[in-house]
Each structure stands twice: as C-alpha cells, then as structure tokens.
Short mmCIF file of C-alpha atoms and ligand atoms in Angstrom, two decimals:
data_model
loop_
_atom_site.label_atom_id
_atom_site.label_comp_id
_atom_site.label_asym_id
_atom_site.label_seq_id
_atom_site.Cartn_x
_atom_site.Cartn_y
_atom_site.Cartn_z
CA MET A 1 -28.74 134.75 -78.21
CA SER A 2 -31.16 133.00 -80.60
CA ASP A 3 -34.64 132.30 -79.37
CA GLU A 4 -36.25 129.01 -80.36
CA PHE A 5 -39.43 129.35 -82.47
CA VAL A 6 -40.58 125.74 -82.84
CA LEU A 7 -43.69 127.34 -84.38
CA GLY A 8 -42.21 130.30 -86.17
CA THR A 9 -45.24 131.70 -87.88
CA PRO A 10 -45.76 135.47 -88.28
CA VAL A 11 -48.72 135.26 -85.69
CA VAL A 12 -46.45 133.61 -83.00
CA ARG A 13 -43.54 135.89 -83.78
CA ALA A 14 -45.62 139.13 -83.57
CA PHE A 15 -47.27 137.78 -80.31
CA ILE A 16 -43.78 137.12 -78.63
CA GLU A 17 -42.53 140.41 -79.85
CA ASP A 18 -45.49 142.18 -78.15
CA VAL A 19 -45.03 140.05 -74.97
CA ARG A 20 -41.29 140.98 -74.67
CA ALA A 21 -42.13 144.68 -75.20
CA ALA A 22 -44.81 144.50 -72.58
CA ILE A 23 -42.58 142.79 -70.11
CA GLY A 24 -39.66 145.17 -70.82
CA ALA A 25 -41.99 148.14 -70.06
CA ALA A 26 -43.65 146.80 -66.94
CA GLU A 27 -42.43 147.32 -63.44
CA SER A 28 -43.84 144.10 -61.93
CA PRO A 29 -45.13 140.84 -63.02
CA GLU A 30 -48.65 142.04 -61.93
CA GLN A 31 -48.36 145.08 -64.40
CA ALA A 32 -46.96 142.88 -67.18
CA CYS A 33 -49.81 140.37 -66.96
CA GLU A 34 -52.31 143.26 -66.88
CA ALA A 35 -50.81 144.88 -69.87
CA LEU A 36 -50.85 141.47 -71.86
CA ARG A 37 -54.42 140.61 -71.08
CA PRO A 38 -55.91 141.95 -74.29
CA ARG A 39 -52.99 140.62 -76.39
CA PHE A 40 -53.45 137.10 -74.82
CA ALA A 41 -57.23 137.23 -75.20
CA ARG A 42 -56.81 137.94 -78.90
CA LEU A 43 -54.50 134.96 -79.48
CA LEU A 44 -56.99 132.64 -77.56
CA ALA A 45 -59.80 134.07 -79.77
CA ASP A 46 -57.95 133.29 -83.08
CA PRO A 47 -59.20 129.83 -84.25
CA ASP A 48 -56.47 129.62 -86.99
CA TRP A 49 -52.87 130.03 -85.50
CA LEU A 50 -52.24 126.70 -83.84
CA PRO A 51 -51.65 123.77 -86.21
CA ALA A 52 -53.48 120.50 -85.36
CA GLU A 53 -50.16 118.74 -84.46
CA TYR A 54 -50.00 120.97 -81.39
CA GLN A 55 -53.44 120.12 -80.32
CA ALA A 56 -52.83 116.45 -80.36
CA ALA A 57 -52.58 114.13 -77.46
CA ALA A 58 -49.16 112.38 -76.65
CA PRO A 59 -49.50 108.73 -75.51
CA ALA A 60 -46.00 108.52 -73.99
CA SER A 61 -45.70 111.76 -72.33
CA GLY A 62 -44.05 112.78 -69.02
CA MET A 63 -47.36 113.95 -67.73
CA GLY A 64 -49.16 110.65 -68.15
CA GLY A 65 -52.70 110.15 -69.29
CA GLY A 66 -51.77 110.97 -72.88
CA ILE A 67 -51.20 114.58 -71.98
CA GLY A 68 -49.17 116.46 -74.47
CA GLN A 69 -47.05 119.49 -73.59
CA TRP A 70 -45.97 120.99 -76.96
CA LEU A 71 -43.41 123.72 -77.07
CA LEU A 72 -44.04 126.59 -79.48
CA TYR A 73 -41.45 129.14 -78.38
CA ARG A 74 -38.79 129.59 -75.68
CA ALA A 75 -36.23 132.27 -75.10
CA ASP A 76 -32.57 131.36 -75.39
CA ASP A 77 -32.05 132.51 -71.71
CA GLY A 78 -34.90 130.24 -70.47
CA ALA A 79 -36.81 133.34 -69.27
CA LEU A 80 -39.90 132.87 -71.42
CA SER A 81 -41.77 130.06 -72.97
CA LEU A 82 -45.03 129.55 -74.96
CA PHE A 83 -46.61 126.09 -75.06
CA SER A 84 -49.81 124.19 -75.50
CA LEU A 85 -51.02 121.59 -72.98
CA VAL A 86 -53.31 118.99 -74.49
CA VAL A 87 -55.39 116.99 -71.96
CA PRO A 88 -57.60 114.14 -73.41
CA SER A 89 -61.15 113.80 -72.30
CA GLY A 90 -61.30 112.47 -68.67
CA SER A 91 -57.52 112.71 -68.05
CA ALA A 92 -56.05 114.89 -65.30
CA THR A 93 -52.56 116.36 -64.77
CA PRO A 94 -50.73 115.40 -61.57
CA ILE A 95 -51.05 118.20 -58.97
CA HIS A 96 -48.07 120.36 -59.87
CA ASP A 97 -46.63 123.74 -59.71
CA HIS A 98 -44.98 126.10 -62.26
CA LEU A 99 -42.52 128.24 -60.38
CA ALA A 100 -42.84 131.27 -62.71
CA TRP A 101 -45.63 133.82 -63.38
CA GLY A 102 -47.41 134.33 -66.71
CA LEU A 103 -50.73 133.89 -68.19
CA VAL A 104 -52.68 130.54 -68.74
CA GLY A 105 -55.88 130.27 -70.90
CA LEU A 106 -58.18 127.74 -72.40
CA TYR A 107 -58.24 127.35 -76.33
CA ARG A 108 -60.33 124.31 -76.88
CA GLY A 109 -62.58 122.02 -74.79
CA GLU A 110 -63.59 122.45 -71.10
CA GLN A 111 -61.47 121.93 -68.04
CA ASP A 112 -62.15 121.75 -64.26
CA GLU A 113 -59.29 123.20 -62.21
CA GLU A 114 -58.53 122.70 -58.61
CA ILE A 115 -56.08 125.08 -56.96
CA TYR A 116 -54.29 124.10 -53.77
CA ALA A 117 -52.28 125.96 -51.19
CA ALA A 118 -49.31 124.33 -49.43
CA ARG A 119 -49.83 124.63 -45.64
CA ASP A 120 -47.39 123.02 -43.21
CA GLY A 121 -46.37 120.21 -45.52
CA SER A 122 -49.94 119.40 -46.69
CA LEU A 123 -52.03 120.61 -49.33
CA GLU A 124 -55.37 122.35 -48.94
CA LEU A 125 -57.90 122.76 -51.78
CA VAL A 126 -58.72 126.37 -51.95
CA GLU A 127 -60.61 126.85 -55.22
CA ARG A 128 -62.31 124.92 -57.91
CA ARG A 129 -63.08 126.55 -61.18
CA SER A 130 -64.36 125.72 -64.63
CA LEU A 131 -62.75 126.97 -67.66
CA VAL A 132 -64.20 127.39 -71.17
CA PRO A 133 -62.32 128.47 -74.27
CA GLY A 134 -61.22 132.12 -73.97
CA ASP A 135 -60.95 131.95 -70.23
CA PHE A 136 -57.63 132.77 -68.76
CA TYR A 137 -55.92 133.96 -65.68
CA ALA A 138 -52.61 135.44 -64.46
CA LEU A 139 -50.58 133.13 -62.49
CA ILE A 140 -48.30 134.79 -60.09
CA PRO A 141 -46.57 132.33 -57.70
CA PRO A 142 -47.00 131.49 -54.95
CA HIS A 143 -50.60 132.44 -55.42
CA ASP A 144 -52.49 129.87 -57.35
CA ASP A 145 -49.21 128.15 -58.35
CA ILE A 146 -50.27 124.62 -57.31
CA HIS A 147 -53.10 123.21 -59.26
CA ARG A 148 -54.50 120.10 -61.10
CA VAL A 149 -56.57 120.34 -64.38
CA ARG A 150 -58.96 117.70 -65.70
CA THR A 151 -60.77 117.75 -69.01
CA LYS A 152 -64.48 117.57 -68.59
CA SER A 153 -65.49 117.91 -72.17
CA ALA A 154 -65.83 114.85 -74.53
CA GLU A 155 -63.51 116.88 -76.70
CA THR A 156 -59.74 117.07 -75.75
CA SER A 157 -58.80 120.30 -74.06
CA VAL A 158 -56.06 122.52 -75.16
CA SER A 159 -54.68 125.29 -73.03
CA ILE A 160 -52.05 127.98 -73.88
CA HIS A 161 -49.40 128.78 -71.40
CA LEU A 162 -47.14 131.84 -71.47
CA LEU A 163 -44.85 131.60 -68.45
CA THR A 164 -41.55 133.21 -67.62
CA ASN A 165 -39.43 129.99 -67.34
CA ASP A 166 -38.68 127.04 -69.56
CA THR A 167 -41.54 125.17 -67.90
CA GLY A 168 -41.27 121.93 -69.49
CA CYS A 169 -37.50 121.71 -68.71
CA VAL A 170 -37.21 123.14 -65.16
CA TRP A 171 -37.35 120.91 -62.17
CA ARG A 172 -40.46 121.73 -60.40
CA HIS A 173 -42.84 119.68 -58.09
CA SER A 174 -45.66 117.23 -58.27
CA PHE A 175 -47.66 116.67 -55.13
CA ASP A 176 -49.26 113.56 -53.66
CA PRO A 177 -53.05 114.35 -53.46
CA GLU A 178 -53.28 112.55 -50.10
CA SER A 179 -50.24 113.44 -48.02
CA GLY A 180 -49.38 116.62 -49.99
CA GLU A 181 -45.80 115.39 -50.09
CA ALA A 182 -43.74 117.22 -52.97
CA SER A 183 -41.63 115.15 -55.34
CA PRO A 184 -39.14 116.65 -57.99
CA PHE A 185 -41.02 116.73 -61.29
CA ARG A 186 -39.98 117.55 -64.81
CA SER A 187 -42.68 117.29 -67.36
CA GLY A 188 -40.45 117.67 -70.63
CA TYR A 189 -41.94 118.67 -73.80
CA VAL A 190 -43.27 116.13 -76.40
CA ASN A 191 -41.53 117.77 -79.34
CA VAL A 192 -38.26 119.11 -78.17
CA PRO A 193 -35.57 117.82 -75.60
CA CYS A 194 -34.31 119.69 -72.59
CA GLU A 195 -30.79 120.92 -72.97
CA ASP A 196 -29.06 118.95 -70.38
CA ALA A 197 -30.90 115.79 -71.69
CA GLU A 198 -29.38 116.77 -75.10
CA ALA A 199 -25.95 117.24 -73.47
CA ALA A 200 -26.26 113.78 -71.80
CA VAL A 201 -26.99 112.06 -75.16
CA GLU A 202 -24.18 113.94 -76.81
CA SER A 203 -21.60 112.92 -74.17
CA THR A 204 -22.55 109.09 -74.50
CA SER A 205 -22.40 109.08 -78.36
FE1 LIG B 301 -50.20 123.71 -64.76
#
C-alpha cells in the first residue's frame, strides 16, 4: 500500500494524517465529518499551502468550460482523495453527483451552487446557496449529492474537496438539466491519469 501524494508537502501530509485518524475513530460518516470540521476550516483559512498550479484553469478538461480538477492526494485503495476544483469566472460544471461522503469548501472566489434531488427520473431544484471563501459543508449522499456550481466572481473560484472515493476516476453521473436523465460521467483529473486508463495505454504500447 502506498498512498499517492501529488502534493506531498508537510501541510498536506499532516492534514491527511489527521483526516485518517478522525475517520478511523468515527463510527459514522456524520461523526467523521463533524470531527473534521475544525481541521478542514483551518486548511481553507491557510492562504499559503496550495501552489498556483493547482489553482489554474484547464482548457481541455473533462468537465468542460476550462474547469480543472487537480488531484492533490489519493489513497492507494481509492477510499479517500483530496483535490482542488478550479472553475473560471462565468463557467459552470455539469449537474453531477459524487457517490461518496466528505467535505467540500471554497478556497478562492465566489460560487453559486444549485442542489438537486432525483425524483422519479427527473430532477428537482431543492436549494440554491452562495459560497464565499471559508464556507464549507459536509456532503453525505444521497443528501445534497447532485449539484452544479457556477463561479460568479470575476476571479476564478477554487474549491477543495475531501471525499471518500477517487472522485475523478470513478464512474458517476452527469444529468441533463431539462429531462433529468443521468449519463455515465467520469471527470478525470488534469494532472494524473486514472488507473484503468494507464493500463489501457500500457497494453497497447
Ligand atoms: Fe461537485
């Protein structure tokens, strides 16, 4: 077992160590998220730990709109990941789900978020909220799992995601905003491949 620290700084390593300890000691996702709140707030409040390259837009990304999903850390068993999501001004993600619990918070810029509930094959908009730096929430599916974020600031927005899957590489869903129809969706990461993509490349070379 070797975890993958794409950004292996002392700050990120210490954060992940604390996260793993909190998850190990918790009896439920709710309890783990609650225990992690102060630690996550501290990471969001630290202006120095995230290098500029992980706050940059990505013109050719799987999300479209120049949206960059940068992996910072993932566990070897795919049960935990930390990544930044960079959304240029005016761009919006597709409506998507995550299929894992964790914490999501805003680091830079301002975002509008729309949260949907899947009902009988269609989508219902259940909440709109605005996020400013330092705001974060626990995501515990199925509650609040389907959403879309749009950057409303002139500045690019950067959100930090700590989720209990390898979010960029798992097959999840995007949703048609009109019909609510779900489609298979894998966002990928800008800076690292997904394992089966790597295997496919190896097998053809
Ligand atoms: Fe999301």
